[in-house]
């Protein structure tokens, strides 16, 4: 399709139409759709049309009844699967296996594309630094390097080599930028951030997605240093377009353009349209300011026609790349018959078990003896919806924990224990079941039945412990004297100190999706030895958020005995479980850390090697993590920064040498003049099992 030629044939109304995405207010009721608007070419895209027949009906109207026949593009939030629900992104990232994320994104893309969705609003690449924020589970954790690796993998999985293929979709890196740093962890709240933090911490995952060819980017809801993102010219043009070299479509978040007026940044709808277009927002999702005012703004010369044309061209180009001009329709029969397959379910099980983190295992409580009689206690153990977390796809089926145990003939009894909806605790029943069994499997954490989801958009919490009623039940169960294994689900880092002090073993994960119950069962009995590691720091208590491992040292680092040091008087120093932490049923020993040289120049690649031995009695996989610290800088540097990792499998007694390469040019940061620099001087290097331990050595950059 000759896009330039098509553009030259378009009326201003048709151009503006390409920039309108019909959103929630319209899609809920298709009878409300103004078919005449579609016919006149004034709607460019739709969000969340999940009925394949309706996809074709809308498309037919646009293609066959509008003057130029420009196809629509259908978008949706395909975050961790459509028919096969994989673990939520942050859970999946705990596998530290980007290839796994690429494969699950690929399956999600295929399931969506066949169903009529050509564009997904994923991956979310926002860093998760504040446990209170509801959307931590949608990203890849708190670290910019790990999040960048996963951003690339997910974009590659969704998009493949060619987004016109009927198995891939256009991806969207969101939410640009700094969205997760909302004050108080309150979604949509203002963000105050230095440019250095933006560039060094929050932008790398976006850059990685852009370098991987992400077709679209979504701007965020909040005001960034006082200017709402959807109208933030500096952020969208100078940073995103110029610095990060993004050439694709930029869409606002749902309603975010219209909300600029609520922020107090624009006077009225007309002013809003002007500021959004001037700032560089191409598509306006779910509000109508362009539709109502852009024509007049262009005709008055307040918005240059070239600016409008550039935006429209990008949208047409996306549709062209998606192959929609040639293949606008979907095969409804195929769409209606698609579902999870044997392979996609096997992948979901593999991914889910690799997402489960073992946080504690006193006296080798786990794996469980297959002959044990197990008291499964907790509503979350038996409810399919609770297996998913937010943004699950069209198919909500899942194996539950109790369901999997029963289906596989394990000797298990179930007690609901609590009800998050009604706030009731059923102690007697739980005790009865516990007393009849050898071991208690206490399943708790965040569910979907506490005033709706407990994590997700706008589901922020000021209390990041497990709900009080679960704590109450756990205390009671402790009195039985039976060994307790806690399985905790959550969409955010939790403060698990109380749980840790009470139980013998803890497994944690985010929502696991379709194969949740089977995967948990695999881990409980040692059919899979847990290998996942945390991508968030778990604090010890509520008030420590935001808490992340790659913080600066301060002039008074925390020392318990020192009054004037940077600590809390009522919380321990250090995290409950640090970033990168996770245990195994076996144990690993790290020895003999070597680096290829003591001194490097900017163009060199450092090679660190370490010997890792499986010192336990079963096969296990270990994630080997490499961190650096730049000891002196013209800006103070974080106490540690992840710069590489590897994942290996070892049989009992086996030893492997792991080599991790780090280009020296990756050790830089933005200085006070906002120049990216790698400064000469001494660095520390750490290689180990998590961000708070490991072997160390030093090197110099000249
Ligand atoms: C969310 C986005 C999402 C959009 C469309 C918004 O409320 O912030 O992440 O893509 O809705 O569903």
XYZ file of C-alpha atoms and ligand atoms in Angstrom:
714
model
C 0.000 0.000 0.000
C 1.317 3.403 -0.960
C 0.701 5.208 2.316
C 1.767 8.635 1.087
C -0.630 8.416 -1.838
C -3.454 7.280 0.421
C -2.736 10.144 2.793
C -2.926 12.634 -0.066
C -6.447 11.406 -0.864
C -7.770 11.795 2.665
C -10.025 14.567 3.900
C -9.132 16.188 7.184
C -12.033 14.352 8.856
C -10.736 11.024 7.597
C -7.259 11.850 8.832
C -8.510 12.740 12.278
C -10.580 9.560 12.287
C -7.421 7.467 12.157
C -6.381 9.006 15.473
C -9.515 7.967 17.341
C -9.628 4.685 19.190
C -13.042 3.815 20.425
C -12.776 2.781 23.973
C -14.710 1.460 26.887
C -17.663 3.854 26.748
C -18.435 2.624 23.267
C -17.411 -0.983 23.119
C -19.586 -2.120 25.985
C -22.664 -1.889 23.893
C -22.301 -2.390 20.174
C -25.745 -1.022 19.554
C -24.332 2.316 20.602
C -21.694 2.346 17.890
C -22.361 5.056 15.438
C -22.077 3.030 12.266
C -22.388 6.242 10.278
C -19.161 7.479 11.907
C -17.464 4.293 10.866
C -18.814 4.649 7.349
C -17.506 8.177 7.090
C -14.030 6.892 8.045
C -13.900 8.674 11.367
C -12.859 5.783 13.626
C -9.385 4.304 13.204
C -9.272 1.527 15.751
C -11.163 -0.347 18.435
C -10.205 -1.732 21.772
C -11.422 -4.985 23.297
C -13.831 -6.377 20.746
C -13.739 -9.988 21.813
C -16.416 -11.345 19.533
C -14.863 -12.518 16.239
C -18.096 -11.948 14.323
C -18.267 -8.386 15.548
C -14.643 -7.860 14.485
C -15.569 -8.767 10.929
C -18.813 -6.783 11.046
C -17.031 -3.613 12.111
C -14.221 -4.243 9.660
C -16.633 -4.844 6.794
C -18.290 -1.526 7.469
C -14.932 0.286 7.472
C -13.489 -1.507 4.460
C -16.531 -1.869 2.255
C -18.683 1.076 3.170
C -16.245 3.922 3.816
C -14.964 6.069 0.950
C -11.314 4.963 1.106
C -11.848 1.545 2.688
C -9.112 1.965 5.283
C -9.196 -1.055 7.597
C -9.598 -0.809 11.346
C -7.013 -2.182 13.750
C -8.284 -4.059 16.818
C -6.352 -3.717 20.045
C -6.605 -5.425 23.419
C -4.656 -6.089 26.583
C -3.159 -9.504 25.920
C -0.843 -9.457 28.872
C -0.156 -13.085 29.756
C -2.209 -15.149 27.384
C -5.601 -15.283 25.744
C -6.838 -18.869 25.808
C -3.816 -20.223 27.629
C -3.117 -18.091 30.668
C 0.549 -18.031 31.531
C 1.937 -16.623 34.787
C 1.530 -12.859 35.149
C 4.584 -11.091 33.743
C 6.354 -10.443 37.056
C 5.856 -14.041 38.142
C 7.204 -15.254 34.836
C 10.195 -12.929 35.172
C 11.096 -14.804 38.386
C 12.201 -17.600 36.063
C 14.990 -15.280 34.888
C 14.478 -17.054 31.551
C 13.717 -14.464 28.892
C 13.404 -17.218 26.296
C 10.432 -18.549 28.226
C 8.817 -15.106 28.116
C 9.450 -14.939 24.379
C 7.730 -18.281 23.892
C 4.684 -17.460 26.032
C 4.283 -14.095 24.278
C 4.426 -15.919 20.970
C 1.599 -18.259 21.988
C -0.452 -15.349 23.338
C 0.086 -13.471 20.065
C -1.096 -16.408 17.999
C -4.197 -17.008 20.110
C -5.065 -13.320 19.930
C -4.385 -12.793 16.251
C -6.572 -15.691 15.185
C -9.319 -14.175 17.352
C -9.166 -10.840 15.575
C -6.762 -8.885 17.794
C -3.802 -7.441 15.935
C -2.335 -5.199 18.582
C -1.620 -5.912 22.230
C -1.007 -3.377 24.969
C 1.989 -5.242 26.270
C 4.656 -5.487 27.468
C 4.351 -3.196 30.440
C 7.951 -2.205 31.081
C 7.505 0.012 34.140
C 9.926 -0.691 36.982
C 8.348 -1.910 40.197
C 9.968 -0.065 43.058
C 7.042 0.495 45.392
C 5.190 -2.497 46.829
C 2.058 -0.454 47.470
C 1.463 0.225 43.783
C -1.166 -2.141 42.387
C 0.416 -2.887 39.037
C 3.733 -4.447 40.039
C 2.681 -7.822 38.677
C 2.350 -6.528 35.119
C 6.045 -5.777 34.615
C 9.343 -7.586 35.080
C 10.382 -6.354 38.500
C 12.460 -3.585 39.980
C 15.703 -3.874 38.065
C 16.315 -1.987 34.809
C 18.681 -4.574 33.354
C 16.421 -7.559 33.988
C 13.372 -5.587 32.865
C 15.202 -4.666 29.646
C 16.065 -8.255 28.889
C 12.434 -9.274 29.397
C 11.135 -6.282 27.418
C 13.147 -7.404 24.407
C 12.071 -11.029 24.728
C 8.407 -10.133 25.024
C 8.471 -7.760 22.063
C 10.174 -10.450 19.991
C 7.614 -13.011 21.096
C 4.588 -10.853 20.328
C 5.866 -9.455 17.061
C 8.053 -12.198 15.611
C 9.934 -11.157 12.484
C 6.854 -9.963 10.695
C 3.690 -8.553 12.228
C 1.722 -9.169 9.046
C 1.845 -12.906 9.750
C -1.348 -14.402 11.093
C 0.450 -15.565 14.224
C 1.852 -12.305 15.548
C 0.613 -8.952 16.804
C 1.968 -5.444 17.206
C 3.316 -4.897 20.732
C 3.125 -1.769 22.863
C 5.676 -0.716 25.476
C 3.865 1.093 28.273
C 3.403 3.356 30.245
C 5.681 6.150 29.144
C 7.238 7.181 31.484
C 7.933 6.771 35.168
C 4.335 5.659 35.807
C 5.231 3.239 38.605
C 6.971 5.912 40.668
C 3.629 7.442 41.644
C 3.843 9.099 45.037
C 2.640 6.949 47.902
C 2.311 4.005 45.528
C -1.077 5.411 44.536
C -1.832 4.628 40.886
C -2.191 7.717 38.653
C -0.580 9.954 41.281
C 2.048 12.570 40.416
C 5.617 11.521 39.755
C 8.566 13.636 40.811
C 11.754 12.231 39.365
C 15.214 13.433 38.496
C 16.211 13.181 34.856
C 19.092 10.939 35.895
C 16.760 8.438 37.550
C 14.493 8.565 34.526
C 17.325 7.900 32.108
C 19.324 5.410 34.176
C 16.521 3.402 35.753
C 13.161 3.877 34.053
C 14.037 4.369 30.386
C 16.338 1.388 29.683
C 13.445 -1.117 29.414
C 11.692 1.236 26.953
C 14.909 1.611 24.995
C 15.301 -2.135 24.907
C 11.732 -2.570 23.602
C 12.326 0.126 20.973
C 15.598 -1.439 19.863
C 13.747 -4.745 19.548
C 11.382 -2.994 17.131
C 8.303 -2.442 19.286
C 5.629 -1.061 16.962
C 3.874 1.177 19.471
C 4.302 2.947 22.799
C 1.613 4.044 25.249
C 2.010 7.179 27.314
C 0.979 7.148 30.951
C -1.779 8.767 32.989
C 0.226 10.716 35.539
C 1.842 14.121 35.573
C 5.597 13.787 35.262
C 7.348 16.569 37.165
C 4.156 18.590 36.790
C 3.200 17.913 33.176
C 0.702 15.155 32.272
C 2.438 12.584 30.056
C -0.182 12.719 27.292
C 0.608 16.406 26.802
C 4.261 16.363 27.755
C 6.119 17.585 24.679
C 9.529 17.163 26.267
C 8.831 13.582 27.308
C 7.133 12.482 24.106
C 9.126 14.351 21.491
C 12.543 15.140 22.978
C 12.960 11.983 25.034
C 10.910 9.328 23.241
C 11.228 10.386 19.620
C 14.627 12.077 19.604
C 16.669 10.385 22.323
C 15.163 6.920 22.218
C 14.637 7.074 18.462
C 11.091 5.752 18.510
C 9.402 5.883 15.111
C 6.171 3.969 15.683
C 2.686 4.870 16.859
C 2.260 6.647 20.166
C -1.093 6.092 21.846
C -2.390 7.725 24.994
C -3.627 5.612 27.872
C -7.399 5.187 28.106
C -8.952 8.593 28.609
C -5.609 10.163 29.537
C -5.879 12.907 26.923
C -9.239 14.084 28.246
C -7.960 13.850 31.804
C -5.410 16.606 31.185
C -8.217 19.014 31.915
C -8.886 17.302 35.253
C -5.181 17.555 36.073
C -5.581 21.305 35.643
C -3.194 21.401 32.690
C -5.649 22.410 29.993
C -8.499 24.872 29.993
C -11.065 22.990 27.985
C -11.438 20.196 25.445
C -10.068 22.331 22.627
C -6.958 23.244 24.592
C -6.594 19.567 25.493
C -6.634 18.453 21.858
C -4.099 21.116 20.980
C -1.685 20.200 23.764
C -1.955 16.451 23.126
C -1.266 16.807 19.408
C 1.476 19.328 19.915
C 3.112 17.007 22.436
C 3.072 14.142 19.949
C 0.192 11.880 20.937
C -0.843 10.071 17.761
C -3.896 8.096 18.849
C -6.274 9.262 21.495
C -7.699 6.275 23.353
C -11.275 6.563 24.522
C -11.751 10.335 24.531
C -12.858 12.531 21.648
C -10.934 15.771 21.832
C -9.268 15.290 18.406
C -12.580 14.263 16.938
C -14.223 17.418 18.247
C -11.489 20.040 17.800
C -8.537 19.034 15.675
C -10.118 20.120 12.394
C -10.623 23.651 13.592
C -7.155 23.746 15.183
C -5.559 22.742 11.888
C -7.700 25.086 9.839
C -6.802 27.971 12.167
C -3.152 27.152 11.787
C -2.727 26.381 15.491
C -1.716 22.831 14.611
C 0.255 22.478 11.369
C -1.198 20.070 8.825
C 2.228 18.387 8.631
C 1.963 17.493 12.296
C -1.407 15.841 11.738
C -0.127 14.106 8.610
C 2.860 12.659 10.437
C 0.606 11.132 13.091
C -1.818 9.720 10.516
C 0.999 8.321 8.435
C 2.327 6.420 11.422
C -1.093 4.864 12.032
C -1.533 3.915 8.378
C 1.947 2.510 8.358
C 1.103 0.317 11.356
C -1.990 -1.012 9.577
C 0.096 -1.626 6.491
C 2.783 -3.465 8.426
C 0.045 -5.576 10.011
C -1.084 -6.578 6.538
C -4.577 -5.250 7.160
C -4.979 -3.645 3.752
C -4.519 -7.085 2.157
C -6.143 -9.213 4.860
C -8.644 -7.180 6.837
C -10.917 -10.066 7.906
C -10.537 -13.001 10.194
C -11.645 -16.584 9.761
C -14.524 -16.712 12.219
C -14.717 -20.478 12.196
C -11.041 -20.719 13.068
C -11.434 -17.999 15.683
C -14.315 -19.826 17.315
C -12.519 -23.125 17.388
C -9.164 -21.990 18.734
C -8.297 -22.782 22.328
C -5.434 -23.898 24.494
C -3.521 -26.799 22.972
C -1.574 -29.650 24.490
C 1.636 -27.756 23.706
C 0.454 -24.427 25.083
C -0.701 -26.110 28.294
C 2.635 -27.900 28.618
C 4.375 -24.553 28.168
C 2.121 -22.979 30.790
C 3.021 -25.733 33.250
C 6.730 -25.383 32.529
C 6.583 -21.638 32.867
C 4.470 -21.764 36.024
C 6.720 -24.107 37.913
C 9.730 -22.045 36.916
C 7.958 -18.985 38.373
C 7.513 -20.362 41.904
C 10.004 -19.062 44.456
C 11.005 -21.061 47.529
C 11.486 -18.479 50.279
C 11.997 -20.689 53.304
C 12.465 -24.414 53.901
C 13.372 -25.257 57.490
C 14.197 -28.865 58.275
C 13.616 -29.818 54.645
C 9.867 -29.600 55.172
C 9.598 -29.529 51.398
C 9.326 -31.476 49.209
C 6.387 -33.202 50.846
C 6.272 -36.922 51.316
C 3.854 -38.273 48.706
C 2.216 -40.388 51.377
C 1.504 -37.479 53.719
C -2.047 -36.554 54.469
C -2.288 -32.901 53.566
C -4.638 -30.320 55.046
C -5.117 -27.774 52.268
C -6.410 -24.694 54.027
C -7.375 -21.419 52.422
C -9.991 -20.175 49.984
C -7.320 -19.331 47.432
C -6.439 -23.022 47.126
C -9.754 -23.957 45.658
C -10.873 -21.076 43.485
C -10.030 -20.939 39.768
C -10.270 -17.162 39.519
C -7.642 -16.754 42.214
C -5.102 -18.638 40.097
C -4.963 -15.899 37.487
C -4.339 -12.419 38.831
C -5.167 -9.473 36.577
C -5.657 -9.313 32.806
C -6.338 -12.964 32.328
C -7.487 -13.806 28.831
C -10.743 -15.084 27.456
C -10.527 -18.512 29.001
C -10.676 -18.388 32.799
C -10.282 -22.114 33.436
C -7.426 -23.163 35.673
C -6.342 -26.075 37.781
C -6.493 -25.077 41.420
C -4.082 -26.325 44.048
C -6.613 -28.503 45.807
C -8.087 -29.608 42.480
C -4.684 -30.774 41.235
C -3.937 -32.732 44.408
C -7.284 -34.501 44.299
C -7.090 -35.189 40.562
C -3.740 -36.859 41.134
C -4.985 -38.941 44.043
C -2.960 -37.309 46.761
C -4.373 -37.744 50.213
C -5.667 -34.234 50.786
C -8.483 -32.612 52.744
C -9.725 -29.108 52.137
C -10.972 -26.333 54.371
C -11.862 -22.935 53.006
C -10.498 -21.260 56.126
C -11.451 -17.694 55.261
C -13.574 -15.684 52.913
C -12.018 -12.502 51.588
C -15.373 -11.231 50.423
C -17.235 -11.509 53.713
C -14.206 -11.180 55.982
C -15.040 -14.414 57.816
C -12.599 -16.922 59.306
C -13.687 -20.538 59.783
C -11.309 -21.606 62.493
C -13.128 -24.660 63.752
C -13.395 -26.248 60.378
C -9.777 -25.447 59.540
C -8.587 -26.918 62.847
C -10.623 -30.045 62.342
C -9.042 -30.656 58.946
C -5.575 -29.723 60.212
C -5.818 -32.149 63.110
C -6.692 -35.025 60.824
C -3.607 -34.470 58.649
C 0.198 -34.745 58.831
C 1.038 -31.384 57.325
C -0.794 -28.119 56.690
C -0.632 -26.419 53.316
C -1.807 -22.910 54.156
C -2.727 -21.050 50.967
C -3.037 -17.312 51.377
C -2.125 -13.903 49.994
C -3.887 -11.711 47.510
C -6.989 -12.944 45.760
C -9.612 -11.672 43.434
C -12.415 -11.616 45.950
C -11.461 -8.808 48.267
C -13.487 -5.899 46.959
C -12.429 -7.317 43.591
C -8.772 -7.858 42.762
C -6.196 -7.167 45.442
C -3.596 -6.157 42.882
C -3.862 -4.588 39.465
C -4.780 -1.172 38.155
C -5.885 1.170 40.941
C -5.617 -1.738 43.434
C -3.031 -0.031 45.615
C -2.577 -1.094 49.195
C -1.299 0.797 52.204
C -0.920 -2.494 54.061
C 1.249 -4.968 52.181
C 0.966 -7.866 54.612
C -1.316 -10.822 53.926
C -4.883 -9.903 54.888
C -5.519 -9.777 58.634
C -8.048 -12.609 58.569
C -5.464 -14.908 57.015
C -2.978 -13.911 59.712
C -5.551 -14.710 62.352
C -6.183 -18.136 60.870
C -2.476 -18.854 60.577
C -1.981 -18.100 64.279
C -4.688 -20.599 65.118
C -3.240 -23.242 62.839
C 0.129 -22.829 64.513
C -1.426 -24.082 67.740
C -2.065 -27.491 66.178
C 1.687 -28.102 66.272
C 1.586 -29.535 62.755
C 4.278 -28.539 60.259
C 3.021 -25.682 58.094
C 3.892 -24.948 54.495
C 2.597 -21.564 53.321
C 1.855 -20.970 49.661
C 1.477 -17.238 49.135
C 0.096 -15.601 46.013
C 0.454 -11.897 45.383
C 0.752 -9.297 42.689
C 3.257 -7.262 44.661
C 6.105 -7.760 47.114
C 4.555 -8.514 50.486
C 5.842 -7.964 53.985
C 5.932 -11.604 55.070
C 7.772 -11.319 58.372
C 4.821 -12.676 60.385
C 4.395 -15.576 58.027
C 8.117 -16.315 58.000
C 8.200 -16.399 61.793
C 5.250 -18.778 61.975
C 5.648 -21.424 59.293
C 8.225 -24.041 58.355
C 8.344 -23.457 54.623
C 7.146 -20.763 52.222
C 6.524 -20.886 48.500
C 5.537 -17.681 46.739
C 4.392 -16.723 43.282
C 2.282 -14.271 41.377
C -0.839 -15.540 39.637
C 0.136 -18.584 37.605
C -2.823 -19.019 35.286
C -4.177 -22.104 33.554
C -1.715 -24.605 34.991
C -1.379 -23.093 38.476
C -2.514 -26.108 40.488
C -0.465 -28.626 38.539
C 2.654 -26.485 38.736
C 2.304 -25.974 42.491
C 1.799 -29.724 42.891
C 4.976 -30.396 40.869
C 6.936 -28.207 43.244
C 5.302 -29.448 46.446
C 6.384 -33.040 45.791
C 9.736 -32.269 44.205
C 8.805 -33.292 40.662
C 10.174 -29.879 39.919
C 12.888 -28.426 42.126
C 12.175 -24.694 42.523
C 14.664 -22.467 40.745
C 12.921 -19.091 40.541
C 14.297 -15.979 42.167
C 12.574 -12.778 43.211
C 12.465 -9.824 40.862
C 11.333 -7.559 43.696
C 12.755 -6.841 47.122
C 10.374 -8.105 49.795
C 10.506 -5.668 52.721
C 10.119 -6.712 56.341
C 7.267 -4.367 57.058
C 4.656 -2.093 55.645
C 6.292 1.269 56.000
C 9.513 0.517 54.120
C 8.111 1.145 50.632
C 9.517 2.193 48.274
C 12.280 -0.319 48.865
C 14.617 -1.498 46.096
C 18.068 -3.028 46.156
C 19.846 -0.650 43.778
C 19.635 2.396 46.017
C 22.411 4.841 46.812
C 24.555 4.401 49.892
C 23.732 7.732 51.625
C 26.286 9.456 53.845
C 24.978 7.545 56.850
C 24.278 3.995 55.712
C 22.022 1.979 58.024
C 23.777 0.397 61.001
C 21.601 -0.895 63.812
C 23.757 0.450 66.654
C 24.241 3.881 65.129
C 21.587 6.385 66.104
C 22.188 8.769 63.236
C 22.022 6.269 60.426
C 19.537 5.849 57.613
C 17.222 3.214 59.072
C 13.881 2.636 60.761
C 13.791 2.358 64.531
C 11.052 -0.248 64.325
C 12.121 -2.455 61.422
C 15.188 -4.570 60.848
C 17.906 -3.360 58.500
C 17.779 -5.156 55.213
C 15.026 -6.839 53.338
C 13.048 -9.857 54.437
C 14.029 -11.417 51.095
C 16.345 -9.450 48.832
C 16.014 -8.944 45.106
C 17.309 -12.020 43.298
C 16.654 -14.351 46.246
C 15.228 -17.851 45.983
C 16.078 -21.238 47.468
C 16.227 -24.733 46.016
C 15.719 -28.232 47.432
C 19.433 -28.650 46.883
C 22.256 -26.264 47.820
C 24.910 -24.529 45.754
C 28.411 -23.422 46.591
C 30.183 -20.581 44.818
C 34.026 -20.642 44.522
C 36.925 -19.184 42.690
C 35.617 -15.907 41.267
C 37.968 -14.716 38.509
C 37.863 -11.787 36.139
C 39.605 -11.569 32.794
C 41.682 -8.529 33.804
C 42.050 -6.046 36.614
C 41.879 -3.058 34.313
C 39.586 -2.297 31.401
C 38.995 0.409 28.819
C 35.584 1.552 27.721
C 35.478 -0.734 24.667
C 36.471 -3.863 26.564
C 34.216 -6.664 27.655
C 34.793 -7.934 31.167
C 34.517 -11.668 31.662
C 33.812 -12.983 35.126
C 33.946 -16.684 35.880
C 32.857 -18.553 38.948
C 32.624 -22.213 39.888
C 29.231 -23.349 41.100
C 28.812 -26.764 42.722
C 25.625 -28.581 43.596
C 26.353 -29.616 47.180
C 22.989 -31.228 47.852
C 21.400 -34.482 46.890
C 19.142 -33.688 43.935
C 19.320 -32.020 40.545
C 18.772 -28.278 40.720
C 18.937 -25.154 38.619
C 20.717 -22.074 39.878
C 20.471 -18.488 38.690
C 23.922 -16.941 38.974
C 23.785 -13.157 39.337
C 26.485 -10.583 38.611
C 26.398 -7.119 40.158
C 28.767 -4.151 40.083
C 29.283 -1.088 42.155
C 31.044 2.000 40.866
C 32.740 3.138 44.068
C 33.207 6.812 43.263
C 31.288 8.824 40.703
C 30.483 12.400 39.789
C 26.957 11.332 40.762
C 26.687 8.882 43.657
C 26.214 5.364 42.379
C 23.900 2.573 43.578
C 25.298 0.081 46.100
C 24.779 -2.668 43.539
C 23.510 -2.938 39.989
C 22.692 -6.149 38.161
C 24.738 -6.371 34.968
C 24.443 -9.995 33.954
C 23.159 -13.425 34.938
C 23.058 -17.028 33.850
C 20.939 -20.043 34.726
C 22.489 -23.484 34.942
C 21.397 -26.997 35.882
C 23.590 -29.209 38.071
C 23.364 -32.811 39.182
C 24.299 -33.644 42.777
C 28.041 -33.132 43.244
C 28.418 -31.582 39.803
C 30.492 -28.424 39.332
C 30.283 -25.980 36.442
C 32.234 -22.871 35.594
C 29.868 -20.044 34.725
C 31.186 -17.206 32.588
C 29.294 -13.918 32.441
C 30.347 -11.150 30.084
C 29.791 -7.476 30.794
C 30.606 -4.788 28.218
C 32.328 -1.962 30.111
C 30.248 0.559 28.178
C 27.211 -0.750 30.092
C 28.628 0.513 33.389
C 27.837 4.153 32.785
C 25.229 6.602 33.983
C 23.950 10.097 33.273
C 26.024 12.798 34.906
C 24.891 16.213 36.067
C 24.959 17.525 32.510
C 22.841 14.537 31.452
C 25.686 13.060 29.406
C 26.005 9.269 29.489
C 29.462 8.566 30.904
C 31.501 5.607 32.069
C 33.821 7.199 34.563
C 37.293 5.848 35.244
C 37.976 4.447 38.685
C 37.509 1.493 40.932
C 34.519 -0.851 40.732
C 33.453 -3.767 42.890
C 32.117 -6.889 41.251
C 29.908 -9.443 42.995
C 28.813 -12.837 41.733
C 26.396 -14.854 43.786
C 22.929 -16.201 44.408
C 21.185 -12.872 45.167
C 21.662 -9.128 45.508
C 22.720 -9.288 49.158
C 25.481 -11.898 49.055
C 28.101 -13.449 46.794
C 31.822 -13.517 46.161
C 33.498 -10.234 45.396
C 36.498 -8.783 43.670
C 37.509 -5.396 42.287
C 38.558 -3.951 38.955
C 39.437 -0.611 37.443
C 38.182 1.290 34.442
C 40.811 3.553 32.910
C -4.396 0.839 31.470
C -3.564 0.358 30.290
C -4.420 -0.452 29.360
C -5.603 0.401 28.940
C -6.517 -0.276 27.959
C -5.693 1.508 31.037
O -6.522 1.783 32.095
O -3.621 1.743 32.226
O -2.476 -0.390 30.757
O -3.660 -0.866 28.270
O -6.365 0.722 30.088
O -7.214 -1.320 28.517
